Short mmCIF file of C-alpha atoms in Angstrom, two decimals:
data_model
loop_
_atom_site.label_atom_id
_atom_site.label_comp_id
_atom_site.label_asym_id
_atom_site.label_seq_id
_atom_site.Cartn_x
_atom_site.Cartn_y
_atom_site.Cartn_z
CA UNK A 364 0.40 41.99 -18.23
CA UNK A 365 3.10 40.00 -19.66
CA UNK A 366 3.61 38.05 -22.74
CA UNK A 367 2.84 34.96 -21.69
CA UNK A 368 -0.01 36.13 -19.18
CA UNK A 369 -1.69 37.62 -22.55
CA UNK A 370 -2.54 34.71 -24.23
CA UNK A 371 -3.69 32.72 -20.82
CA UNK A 372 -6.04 35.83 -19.85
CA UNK A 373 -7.58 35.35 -23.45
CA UNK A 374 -7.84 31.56 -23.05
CA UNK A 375 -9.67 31.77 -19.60
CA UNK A 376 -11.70 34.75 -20.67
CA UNK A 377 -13.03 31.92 -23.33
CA UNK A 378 -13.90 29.26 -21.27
CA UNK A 379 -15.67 31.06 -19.02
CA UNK A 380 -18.54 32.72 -20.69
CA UNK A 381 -21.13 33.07 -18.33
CA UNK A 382 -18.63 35.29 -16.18
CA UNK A 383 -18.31 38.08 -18.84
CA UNK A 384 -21.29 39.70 -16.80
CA UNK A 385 -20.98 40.41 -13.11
CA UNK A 386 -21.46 37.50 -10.76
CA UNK A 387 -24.34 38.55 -8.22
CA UNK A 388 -24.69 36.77 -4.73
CA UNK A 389 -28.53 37.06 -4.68
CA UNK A 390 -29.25 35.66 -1.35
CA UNK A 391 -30.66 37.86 0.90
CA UNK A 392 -28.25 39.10 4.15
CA UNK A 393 -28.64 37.09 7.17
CA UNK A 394 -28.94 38.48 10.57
CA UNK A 395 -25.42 39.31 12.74
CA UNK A 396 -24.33 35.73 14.75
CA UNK A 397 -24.02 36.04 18.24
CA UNK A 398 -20.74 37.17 19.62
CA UNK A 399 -17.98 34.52 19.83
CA UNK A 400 -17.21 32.97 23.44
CA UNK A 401 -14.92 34.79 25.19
CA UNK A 402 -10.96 33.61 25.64
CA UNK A 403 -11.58 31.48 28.92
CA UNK A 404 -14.21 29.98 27.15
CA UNK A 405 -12.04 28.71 23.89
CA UNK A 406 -9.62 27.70 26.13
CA UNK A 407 -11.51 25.08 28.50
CA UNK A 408 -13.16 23.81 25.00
CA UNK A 409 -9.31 23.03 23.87
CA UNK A 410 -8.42 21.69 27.27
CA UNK A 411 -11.54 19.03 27.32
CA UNK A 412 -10.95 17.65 23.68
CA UNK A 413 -6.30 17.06 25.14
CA UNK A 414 -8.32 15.46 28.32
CA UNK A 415 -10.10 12.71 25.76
CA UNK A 416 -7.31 12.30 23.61
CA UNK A 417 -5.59 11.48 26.68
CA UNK A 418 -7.60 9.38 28.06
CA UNK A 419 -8.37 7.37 25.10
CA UNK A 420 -4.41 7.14 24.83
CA UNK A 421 -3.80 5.74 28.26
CA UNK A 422 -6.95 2.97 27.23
CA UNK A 423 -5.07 2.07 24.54
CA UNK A 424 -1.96 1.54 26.49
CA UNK A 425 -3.83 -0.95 28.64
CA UNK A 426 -4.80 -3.32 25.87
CA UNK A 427 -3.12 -6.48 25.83
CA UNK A 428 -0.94 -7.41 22.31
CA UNK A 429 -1.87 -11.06 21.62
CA UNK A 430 -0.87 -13.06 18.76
CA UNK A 431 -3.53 -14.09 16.41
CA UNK A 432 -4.86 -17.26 15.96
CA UNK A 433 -3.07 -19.27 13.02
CA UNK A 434 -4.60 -22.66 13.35
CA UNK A 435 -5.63 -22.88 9.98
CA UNK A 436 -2.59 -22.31 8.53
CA UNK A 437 -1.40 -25.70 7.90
CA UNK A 438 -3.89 -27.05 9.64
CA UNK A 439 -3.75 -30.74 9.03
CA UNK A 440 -7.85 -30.99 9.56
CA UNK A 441 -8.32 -28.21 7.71
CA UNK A 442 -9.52 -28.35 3.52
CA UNK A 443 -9.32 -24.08 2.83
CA UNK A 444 -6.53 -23.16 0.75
CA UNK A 445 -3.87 -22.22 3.74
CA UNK A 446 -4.81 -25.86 4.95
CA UNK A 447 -2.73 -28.52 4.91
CA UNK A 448 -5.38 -31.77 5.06
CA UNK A 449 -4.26 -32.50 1.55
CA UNK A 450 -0.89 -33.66 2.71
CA UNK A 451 -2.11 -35.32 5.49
CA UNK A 452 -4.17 -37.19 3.65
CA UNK A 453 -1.54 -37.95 1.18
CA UNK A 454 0.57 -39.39 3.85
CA UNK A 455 -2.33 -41.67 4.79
CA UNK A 456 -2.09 -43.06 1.11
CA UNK A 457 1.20 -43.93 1.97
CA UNK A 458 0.13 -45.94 5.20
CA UNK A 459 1.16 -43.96 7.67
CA UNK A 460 -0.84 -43.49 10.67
CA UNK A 461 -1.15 -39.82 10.98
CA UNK A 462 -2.22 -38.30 14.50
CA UNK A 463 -3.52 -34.98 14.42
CA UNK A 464 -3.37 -33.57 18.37
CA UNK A 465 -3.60 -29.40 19.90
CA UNK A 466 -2.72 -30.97 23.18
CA UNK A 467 1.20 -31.07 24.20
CA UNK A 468 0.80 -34.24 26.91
CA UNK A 469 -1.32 -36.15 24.54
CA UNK A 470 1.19 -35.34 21.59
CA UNK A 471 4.18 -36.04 24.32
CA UNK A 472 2.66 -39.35 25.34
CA UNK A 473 2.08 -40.32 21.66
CA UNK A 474 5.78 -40.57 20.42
CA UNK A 475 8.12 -43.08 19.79
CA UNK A 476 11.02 -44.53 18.07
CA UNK A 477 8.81 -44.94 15.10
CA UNK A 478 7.06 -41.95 15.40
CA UNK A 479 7.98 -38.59 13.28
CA UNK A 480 6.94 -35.42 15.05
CA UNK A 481 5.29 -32.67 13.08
CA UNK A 482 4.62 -29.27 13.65
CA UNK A 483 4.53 -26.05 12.57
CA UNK A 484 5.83 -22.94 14.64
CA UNK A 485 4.71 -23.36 18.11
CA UNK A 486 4.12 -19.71 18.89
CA UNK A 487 2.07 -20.93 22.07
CA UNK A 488 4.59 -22.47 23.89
CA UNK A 489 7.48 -21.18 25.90
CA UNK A 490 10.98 -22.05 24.62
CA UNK A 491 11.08 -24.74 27.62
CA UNK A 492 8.13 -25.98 26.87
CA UNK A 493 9.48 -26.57 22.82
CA UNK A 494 12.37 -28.32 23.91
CA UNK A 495 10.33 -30.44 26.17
CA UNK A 496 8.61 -31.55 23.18
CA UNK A 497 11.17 -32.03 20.60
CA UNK A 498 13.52 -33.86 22.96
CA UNK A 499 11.08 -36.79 22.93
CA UNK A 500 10.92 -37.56 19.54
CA UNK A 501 13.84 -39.21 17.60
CA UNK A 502 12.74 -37.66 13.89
CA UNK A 503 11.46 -33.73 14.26
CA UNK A 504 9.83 -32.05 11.29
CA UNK A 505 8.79 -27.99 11.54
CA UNK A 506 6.74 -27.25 8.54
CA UNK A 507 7.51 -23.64 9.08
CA UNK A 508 9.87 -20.93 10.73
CA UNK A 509 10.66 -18.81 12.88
CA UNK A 510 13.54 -16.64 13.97
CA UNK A 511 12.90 -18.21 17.26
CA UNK A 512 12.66 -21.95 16.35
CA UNK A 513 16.14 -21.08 14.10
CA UNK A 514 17.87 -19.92 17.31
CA UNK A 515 16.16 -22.69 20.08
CA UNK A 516 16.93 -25.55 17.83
CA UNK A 517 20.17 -24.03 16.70
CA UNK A 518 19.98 -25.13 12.92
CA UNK A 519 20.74 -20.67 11.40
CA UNK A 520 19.58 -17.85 10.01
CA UNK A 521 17.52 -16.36 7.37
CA UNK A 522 18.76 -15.58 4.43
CA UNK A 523 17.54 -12.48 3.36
CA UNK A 524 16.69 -11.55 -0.56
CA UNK A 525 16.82 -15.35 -1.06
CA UNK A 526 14.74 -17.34 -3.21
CA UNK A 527 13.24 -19.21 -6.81
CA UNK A 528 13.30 -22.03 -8.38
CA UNK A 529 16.33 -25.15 -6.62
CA UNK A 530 16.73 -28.63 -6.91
CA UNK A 531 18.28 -30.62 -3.74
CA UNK A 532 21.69 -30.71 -4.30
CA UNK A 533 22.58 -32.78 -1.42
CA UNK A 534 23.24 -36.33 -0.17
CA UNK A 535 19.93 -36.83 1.51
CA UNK A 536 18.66 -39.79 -0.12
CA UNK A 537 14.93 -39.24 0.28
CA UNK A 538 15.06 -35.97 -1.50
CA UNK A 539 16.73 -37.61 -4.51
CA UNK A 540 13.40 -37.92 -6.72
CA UNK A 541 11.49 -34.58 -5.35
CA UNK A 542 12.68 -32.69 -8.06
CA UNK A 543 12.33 -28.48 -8.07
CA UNK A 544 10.62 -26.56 -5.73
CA UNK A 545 9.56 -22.91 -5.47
CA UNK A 546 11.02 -22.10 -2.03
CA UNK A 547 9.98 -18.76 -0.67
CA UNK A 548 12.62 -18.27 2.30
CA UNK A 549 16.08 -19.51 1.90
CA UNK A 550 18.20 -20.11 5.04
CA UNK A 551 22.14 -19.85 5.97
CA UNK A 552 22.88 -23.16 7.91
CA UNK A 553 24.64 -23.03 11.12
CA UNK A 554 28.07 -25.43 11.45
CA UNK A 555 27.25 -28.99 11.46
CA UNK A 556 23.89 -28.08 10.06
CA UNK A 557 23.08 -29.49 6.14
CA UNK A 558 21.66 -27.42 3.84
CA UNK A 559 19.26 -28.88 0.76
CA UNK A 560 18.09 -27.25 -1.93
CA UNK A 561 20.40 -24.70 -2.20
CA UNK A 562 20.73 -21.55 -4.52
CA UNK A 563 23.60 -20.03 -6.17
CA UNK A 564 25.22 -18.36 -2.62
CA UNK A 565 24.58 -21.41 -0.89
CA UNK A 566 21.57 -20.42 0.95
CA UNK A 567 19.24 -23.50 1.54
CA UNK A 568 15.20 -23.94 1.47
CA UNK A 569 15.47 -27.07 3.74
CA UNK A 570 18.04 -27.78 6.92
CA UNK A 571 18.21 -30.81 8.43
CA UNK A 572 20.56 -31.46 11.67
CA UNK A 573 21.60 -34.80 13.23
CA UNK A 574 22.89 -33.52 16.19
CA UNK A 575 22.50 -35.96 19.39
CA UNK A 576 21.21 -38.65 17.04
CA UNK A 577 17.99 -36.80 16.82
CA UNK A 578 17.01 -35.75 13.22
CA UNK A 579 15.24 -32.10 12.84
CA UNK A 580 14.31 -30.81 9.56
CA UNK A 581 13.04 -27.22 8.61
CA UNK A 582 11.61 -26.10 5.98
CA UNK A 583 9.07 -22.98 5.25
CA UNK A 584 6.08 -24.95 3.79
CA UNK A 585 3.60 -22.67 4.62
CA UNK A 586 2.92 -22.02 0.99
CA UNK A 587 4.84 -24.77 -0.69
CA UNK A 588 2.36 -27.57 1.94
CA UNK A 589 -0.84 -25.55 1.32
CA UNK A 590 -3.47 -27.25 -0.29
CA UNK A 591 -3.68 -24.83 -3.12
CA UNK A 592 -0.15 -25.44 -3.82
CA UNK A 593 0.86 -28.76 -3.11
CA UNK A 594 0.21 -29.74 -6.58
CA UNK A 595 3.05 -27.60 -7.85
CA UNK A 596 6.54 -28.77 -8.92
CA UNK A 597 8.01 -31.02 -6.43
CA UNK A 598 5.83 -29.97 -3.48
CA UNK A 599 3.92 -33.14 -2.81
CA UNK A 600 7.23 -35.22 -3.28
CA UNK A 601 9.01 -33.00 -0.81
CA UNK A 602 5.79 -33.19 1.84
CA UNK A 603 5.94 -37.14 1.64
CA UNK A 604 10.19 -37.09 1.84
CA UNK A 605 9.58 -35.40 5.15
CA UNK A 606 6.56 -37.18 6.78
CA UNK A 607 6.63 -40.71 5.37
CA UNK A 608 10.19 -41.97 6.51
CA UNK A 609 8.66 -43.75 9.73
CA UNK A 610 4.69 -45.82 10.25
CA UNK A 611 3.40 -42.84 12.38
CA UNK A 612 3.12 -39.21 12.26
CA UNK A 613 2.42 -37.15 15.66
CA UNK A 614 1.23 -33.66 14.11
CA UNK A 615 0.78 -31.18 16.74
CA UNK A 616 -0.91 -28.22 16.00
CA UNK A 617 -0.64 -25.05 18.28
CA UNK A 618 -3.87 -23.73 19.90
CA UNK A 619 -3.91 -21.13 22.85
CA UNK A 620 -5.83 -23.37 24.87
CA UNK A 621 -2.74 -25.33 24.80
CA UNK A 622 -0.42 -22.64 25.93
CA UNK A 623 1.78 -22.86 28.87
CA UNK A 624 2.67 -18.98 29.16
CA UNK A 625 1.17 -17.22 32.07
CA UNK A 626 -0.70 -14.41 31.61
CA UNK A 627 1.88 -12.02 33.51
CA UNK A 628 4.44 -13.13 31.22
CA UNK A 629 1.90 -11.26 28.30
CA UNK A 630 3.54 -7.57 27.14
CA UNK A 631 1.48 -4.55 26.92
CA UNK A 632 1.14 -1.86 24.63
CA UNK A 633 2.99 -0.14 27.47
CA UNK A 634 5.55 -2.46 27.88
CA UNK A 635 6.61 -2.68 23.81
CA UNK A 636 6.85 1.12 23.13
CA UNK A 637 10.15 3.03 23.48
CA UNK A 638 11.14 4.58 26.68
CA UNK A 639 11.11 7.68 24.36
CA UNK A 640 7.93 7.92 23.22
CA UNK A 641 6.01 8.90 26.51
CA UNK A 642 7.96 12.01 27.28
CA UNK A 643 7.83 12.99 23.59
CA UNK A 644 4.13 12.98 23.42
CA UNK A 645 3.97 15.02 26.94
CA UNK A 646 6.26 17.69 25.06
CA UNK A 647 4.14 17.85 22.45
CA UNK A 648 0.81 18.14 24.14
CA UNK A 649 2.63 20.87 26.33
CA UNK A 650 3.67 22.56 23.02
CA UNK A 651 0.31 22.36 22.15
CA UNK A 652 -1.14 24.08 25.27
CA UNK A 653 1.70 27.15 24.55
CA UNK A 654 0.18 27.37 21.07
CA UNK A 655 -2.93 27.36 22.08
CA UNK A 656 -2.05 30.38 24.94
CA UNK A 657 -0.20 32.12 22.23
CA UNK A 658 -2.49 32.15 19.41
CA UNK A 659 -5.83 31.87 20.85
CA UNK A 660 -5.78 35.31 21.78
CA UNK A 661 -5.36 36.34 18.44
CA UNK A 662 -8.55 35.25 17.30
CA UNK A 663 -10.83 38.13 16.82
CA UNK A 664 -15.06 38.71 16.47
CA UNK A 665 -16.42 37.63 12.97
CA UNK A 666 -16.38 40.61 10.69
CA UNK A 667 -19.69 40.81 8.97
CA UNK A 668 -19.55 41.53 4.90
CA UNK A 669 -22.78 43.00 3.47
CA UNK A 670 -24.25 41.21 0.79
CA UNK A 671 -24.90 40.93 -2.51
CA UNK A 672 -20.90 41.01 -3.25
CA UNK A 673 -20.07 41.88 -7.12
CA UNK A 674 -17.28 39.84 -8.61
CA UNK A 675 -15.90 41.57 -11.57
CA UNK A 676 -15.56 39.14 -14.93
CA UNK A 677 -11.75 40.72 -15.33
CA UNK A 678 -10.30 40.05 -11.76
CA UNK A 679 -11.94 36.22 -12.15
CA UNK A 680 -10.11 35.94 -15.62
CA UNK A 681 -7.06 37.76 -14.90
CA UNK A 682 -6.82 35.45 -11.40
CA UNK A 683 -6.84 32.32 -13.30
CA UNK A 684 -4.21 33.45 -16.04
CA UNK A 685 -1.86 33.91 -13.42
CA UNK A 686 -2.14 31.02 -11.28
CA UNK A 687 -1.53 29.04 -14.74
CA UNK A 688 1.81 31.43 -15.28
CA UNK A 689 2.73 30.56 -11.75
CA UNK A 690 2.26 27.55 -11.99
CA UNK A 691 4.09 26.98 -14.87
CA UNK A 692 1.60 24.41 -16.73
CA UNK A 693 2.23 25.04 -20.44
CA UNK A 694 0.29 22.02 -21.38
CA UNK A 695 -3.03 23.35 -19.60
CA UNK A 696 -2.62 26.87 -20.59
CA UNK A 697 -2.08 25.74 -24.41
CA UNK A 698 -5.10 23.22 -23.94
CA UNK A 699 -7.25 26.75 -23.10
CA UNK A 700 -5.89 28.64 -25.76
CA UNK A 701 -6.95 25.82 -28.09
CA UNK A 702 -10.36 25.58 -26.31
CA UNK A 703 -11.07 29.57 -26.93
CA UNK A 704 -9.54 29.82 -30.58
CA UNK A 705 -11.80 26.71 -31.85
CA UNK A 706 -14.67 28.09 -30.27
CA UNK A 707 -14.18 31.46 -31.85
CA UNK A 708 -13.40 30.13 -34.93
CA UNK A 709 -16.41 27.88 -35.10
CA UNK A 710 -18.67 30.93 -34.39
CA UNK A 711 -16.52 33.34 -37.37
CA UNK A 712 -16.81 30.40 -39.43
CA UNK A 713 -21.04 29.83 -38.71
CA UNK A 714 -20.43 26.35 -37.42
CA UNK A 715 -22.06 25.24 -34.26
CA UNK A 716 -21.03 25.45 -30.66
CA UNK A 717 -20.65 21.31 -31.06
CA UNK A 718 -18.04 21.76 -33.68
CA UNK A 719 -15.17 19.40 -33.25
CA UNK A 720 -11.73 20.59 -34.05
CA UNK A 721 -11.00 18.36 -37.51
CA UNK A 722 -14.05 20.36 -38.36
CA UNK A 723 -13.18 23.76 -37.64
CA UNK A 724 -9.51 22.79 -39.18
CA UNK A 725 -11.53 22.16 -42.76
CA UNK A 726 -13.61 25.21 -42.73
CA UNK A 727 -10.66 27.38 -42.11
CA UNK A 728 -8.19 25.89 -44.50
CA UNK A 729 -11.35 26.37 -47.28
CA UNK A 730 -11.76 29.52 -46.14
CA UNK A 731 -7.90 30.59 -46.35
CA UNK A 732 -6.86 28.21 -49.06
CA UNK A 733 -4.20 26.10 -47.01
CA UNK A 734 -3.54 22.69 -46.12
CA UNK A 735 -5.37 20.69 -43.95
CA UNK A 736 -2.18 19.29 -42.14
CA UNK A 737 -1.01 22.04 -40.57
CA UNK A 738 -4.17 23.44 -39.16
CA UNK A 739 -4.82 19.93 -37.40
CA UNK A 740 -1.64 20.30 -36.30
CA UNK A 741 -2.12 24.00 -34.90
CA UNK A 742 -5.27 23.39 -33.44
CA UNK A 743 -5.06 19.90 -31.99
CA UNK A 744 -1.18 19.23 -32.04
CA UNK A 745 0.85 18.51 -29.35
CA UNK A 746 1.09 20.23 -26.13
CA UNK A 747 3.42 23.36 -25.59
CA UNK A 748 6.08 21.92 -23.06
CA UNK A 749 7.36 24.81 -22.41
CA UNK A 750 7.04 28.86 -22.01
CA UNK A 751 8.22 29.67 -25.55
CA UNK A 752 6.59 26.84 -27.09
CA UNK A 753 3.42 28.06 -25.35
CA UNK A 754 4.20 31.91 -26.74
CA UNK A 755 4.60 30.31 -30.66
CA UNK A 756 1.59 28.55 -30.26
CA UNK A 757 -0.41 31.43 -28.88
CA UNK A 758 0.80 34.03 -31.44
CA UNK A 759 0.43 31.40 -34.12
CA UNK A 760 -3.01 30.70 -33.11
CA UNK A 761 -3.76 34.71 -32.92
CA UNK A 762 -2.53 35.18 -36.79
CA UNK A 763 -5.07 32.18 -37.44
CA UNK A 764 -7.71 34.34 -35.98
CA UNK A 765 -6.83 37.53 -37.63
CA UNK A 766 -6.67 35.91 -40.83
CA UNK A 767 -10.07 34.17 -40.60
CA UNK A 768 -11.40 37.60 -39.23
CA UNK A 769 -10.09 39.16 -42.45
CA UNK A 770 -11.46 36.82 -44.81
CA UNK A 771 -15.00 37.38 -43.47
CA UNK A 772 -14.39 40.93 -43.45
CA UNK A 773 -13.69 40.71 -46.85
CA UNK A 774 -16.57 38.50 -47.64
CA UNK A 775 -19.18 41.08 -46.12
CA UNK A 776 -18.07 43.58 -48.00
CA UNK A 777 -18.25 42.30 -51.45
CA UNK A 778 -21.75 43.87 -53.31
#
């Protein structure tokens, strides 16, 4: 045994004193199990559990992805926090006649020159069906985004790793007195496109575009509109800069009921995966099958022990003390040194088993006539970081021992 696997074998010899005598399996020996199913037998049981994996796989395939239901986020009706009826009631203050409609001809029907369409992104409608919409009104407002609405409506891109604290900084004049708001997605604004609000690279939290004497503004407000947040910074101000320019307000909000995408238009699980994927989970099941082929055959009858089975103290002690040398774990070998020394030293000393190490510390350095200090330090010090670290503090601790041993030698012999 090595150096290092010394002081470890002594440590876990310590704090393990109920195996100094020979572990005994008591339990009587149970009768032989019946002999395992055969190879052909193994193999059909493998065969059935790929046959439901597959099958629930191609069930899975059939499901149809559908988006889910965000109607109450910035929901004008709605009071919960992602609602937006706060606003909308806030533009009503203002006297303007807010309509709140889920249907696309009654919303359609409803605008006019002094009307100011509002919605957020209509993820139920087709792309001809959006432009349908927003070509009838004169003054367009999206409360939020989309990658989609930014390329239909022409107006950018998002500006990735964009964000914080920005003031206007642009000649809009309604957006003169809103002040600073906390925008969450920042924008790069397509030619011809202005930009408000801007940061530092010129990315911009609101976009407005003029183009065809139509006015469409964008701006991610599905936080900054919410009515747990509207309260913040400039948020109300910016909320009443976009709605309250014209008498009436035609908010459309998206529903599925209001959809005009036909069902065969809907994707399937099928449709969205990779054209990779299906022939790489046929080679795997088939490299499954091999492996099964190739090692099931290898599997042998149950060999039966007889029982009880004696565990030698020694081989349990010497087992740990080298998977804490492999290991490597000076800290936890030098925490079970400690552990064994205190407790041996408590016992030399005729302390209890209880005894803490500050007092184990005391009775030695009475005992040996040194200072306190450094047998704290020795016995509840730092960790050992490394292997010779560890061997100090082992042979250190051992001379502690030997000394303490002596002096009660000593002791007993005295008439």
């Amino acid at each position: 045994m090595s150096v290092l696997d010394a002081p470890v074998s002594r440590a876990a010899a310590s704090i393990a004193p109920d195996a100094a005598a020979p572990a005994s399996a008591t339990a009587p020996a149970s009768t032989a199990a019946p002999p395992p199913p055969g190879r052909a037998g193994r193999i059909i049981g493998w065969v059935i559990v790929i046959a439901l994996l597959l099958g629930i796989a191609l069930l899975s395939m059939r499901f149809i992805v559908t988006n889910p239901d965000l109607s109450g986020t910035l929901n004008p009706e709605s009071p919960g926090p992602n609602g937006a009826k706060a606003l909308a009631q806030l533009t009503r203050d203002q006297g303007v006649d807010v309509e709140v409609t889920r249907s696309r001809a009654e919303a359609t029907d409803a605008l006019g020159s002094d009307a100011t369409l509002v919605l957020t992104d209509p993820f139920t409608l087709s792309d001809a069906a959006v432009h349908e919409l927003v070509d009838r009104a004169d003054r367009v407002v999206l409360l939020s985004s989309s990658a989609r609405m930014l390329r239909l409506l022409d107006l950018g891109e998002d500006a990735p790793a964009e964000g914080g604290t920005v003031r206007a900084q642009c000649t809009v004049p309604e957006f003169a007195r809103v002040g600073e708001i906390d925008a969450a997605r920042m924008f790069s604004p397509a030619e011809g496109v202005q930009g408000c609000f801007r940061s530092g690279t010129g990315a911009a939290a609101v976009l407005r575009s003029t183009a065809e004497g139509r006015t469409v503004s964008l701006v991610e407000g599905t936080r900054l509109f919410s009515n747990a947040e509207l309260a913040q910074n400039g948020n109300a101000a910016l909320g009443l800069a976009l709605l309250a320019q014209q008498p009436r307000v035609v908010w459309y909000v998206p529903s599925f009921a209001d959809s005009d995408i036909s069902p065969d238009d809907e994707q399937t699980l099928g449709d969205l995966t990779p054209d990779w994927v299906t022939p790489a989970i046929l080679m795997l099941l088939l490299a499954g099958l091999a492996a099964i082929w190739w090692r099931g055959r290898r599997f042998g009858p149950l060999v039966a022990e007889s029982l009880p089975v004696t565990v030698r103290a020694s081989e349990t002690m010497q087992g740990r003390a080298r998977l804490t040398a492999k290991a490597a774990d000076a800290a936890h070998a030098g925490a079970s040194i400690r552990t064994g020394t205190v407790g041996r030293l408590a016992a030399r000393l005729a302390l209890g088993p209880r005894a803490v190490v500050e007092e184990v510390a005391d009775a030695a350095s009475d005992r040996l006539g040194v200072p306190r200090t450094s047998l704290y330090d020795l016995l509840g010090g730092p960790a050992p970081q490394d292997d010779h670290e560890l061997i100090d503090l082992a042979r250190r601790l051992a001379e502690l021992e030997t000394a303490v041993e002596n002096t009660v030698r000593t002791e007993r012999k005295r008439p």
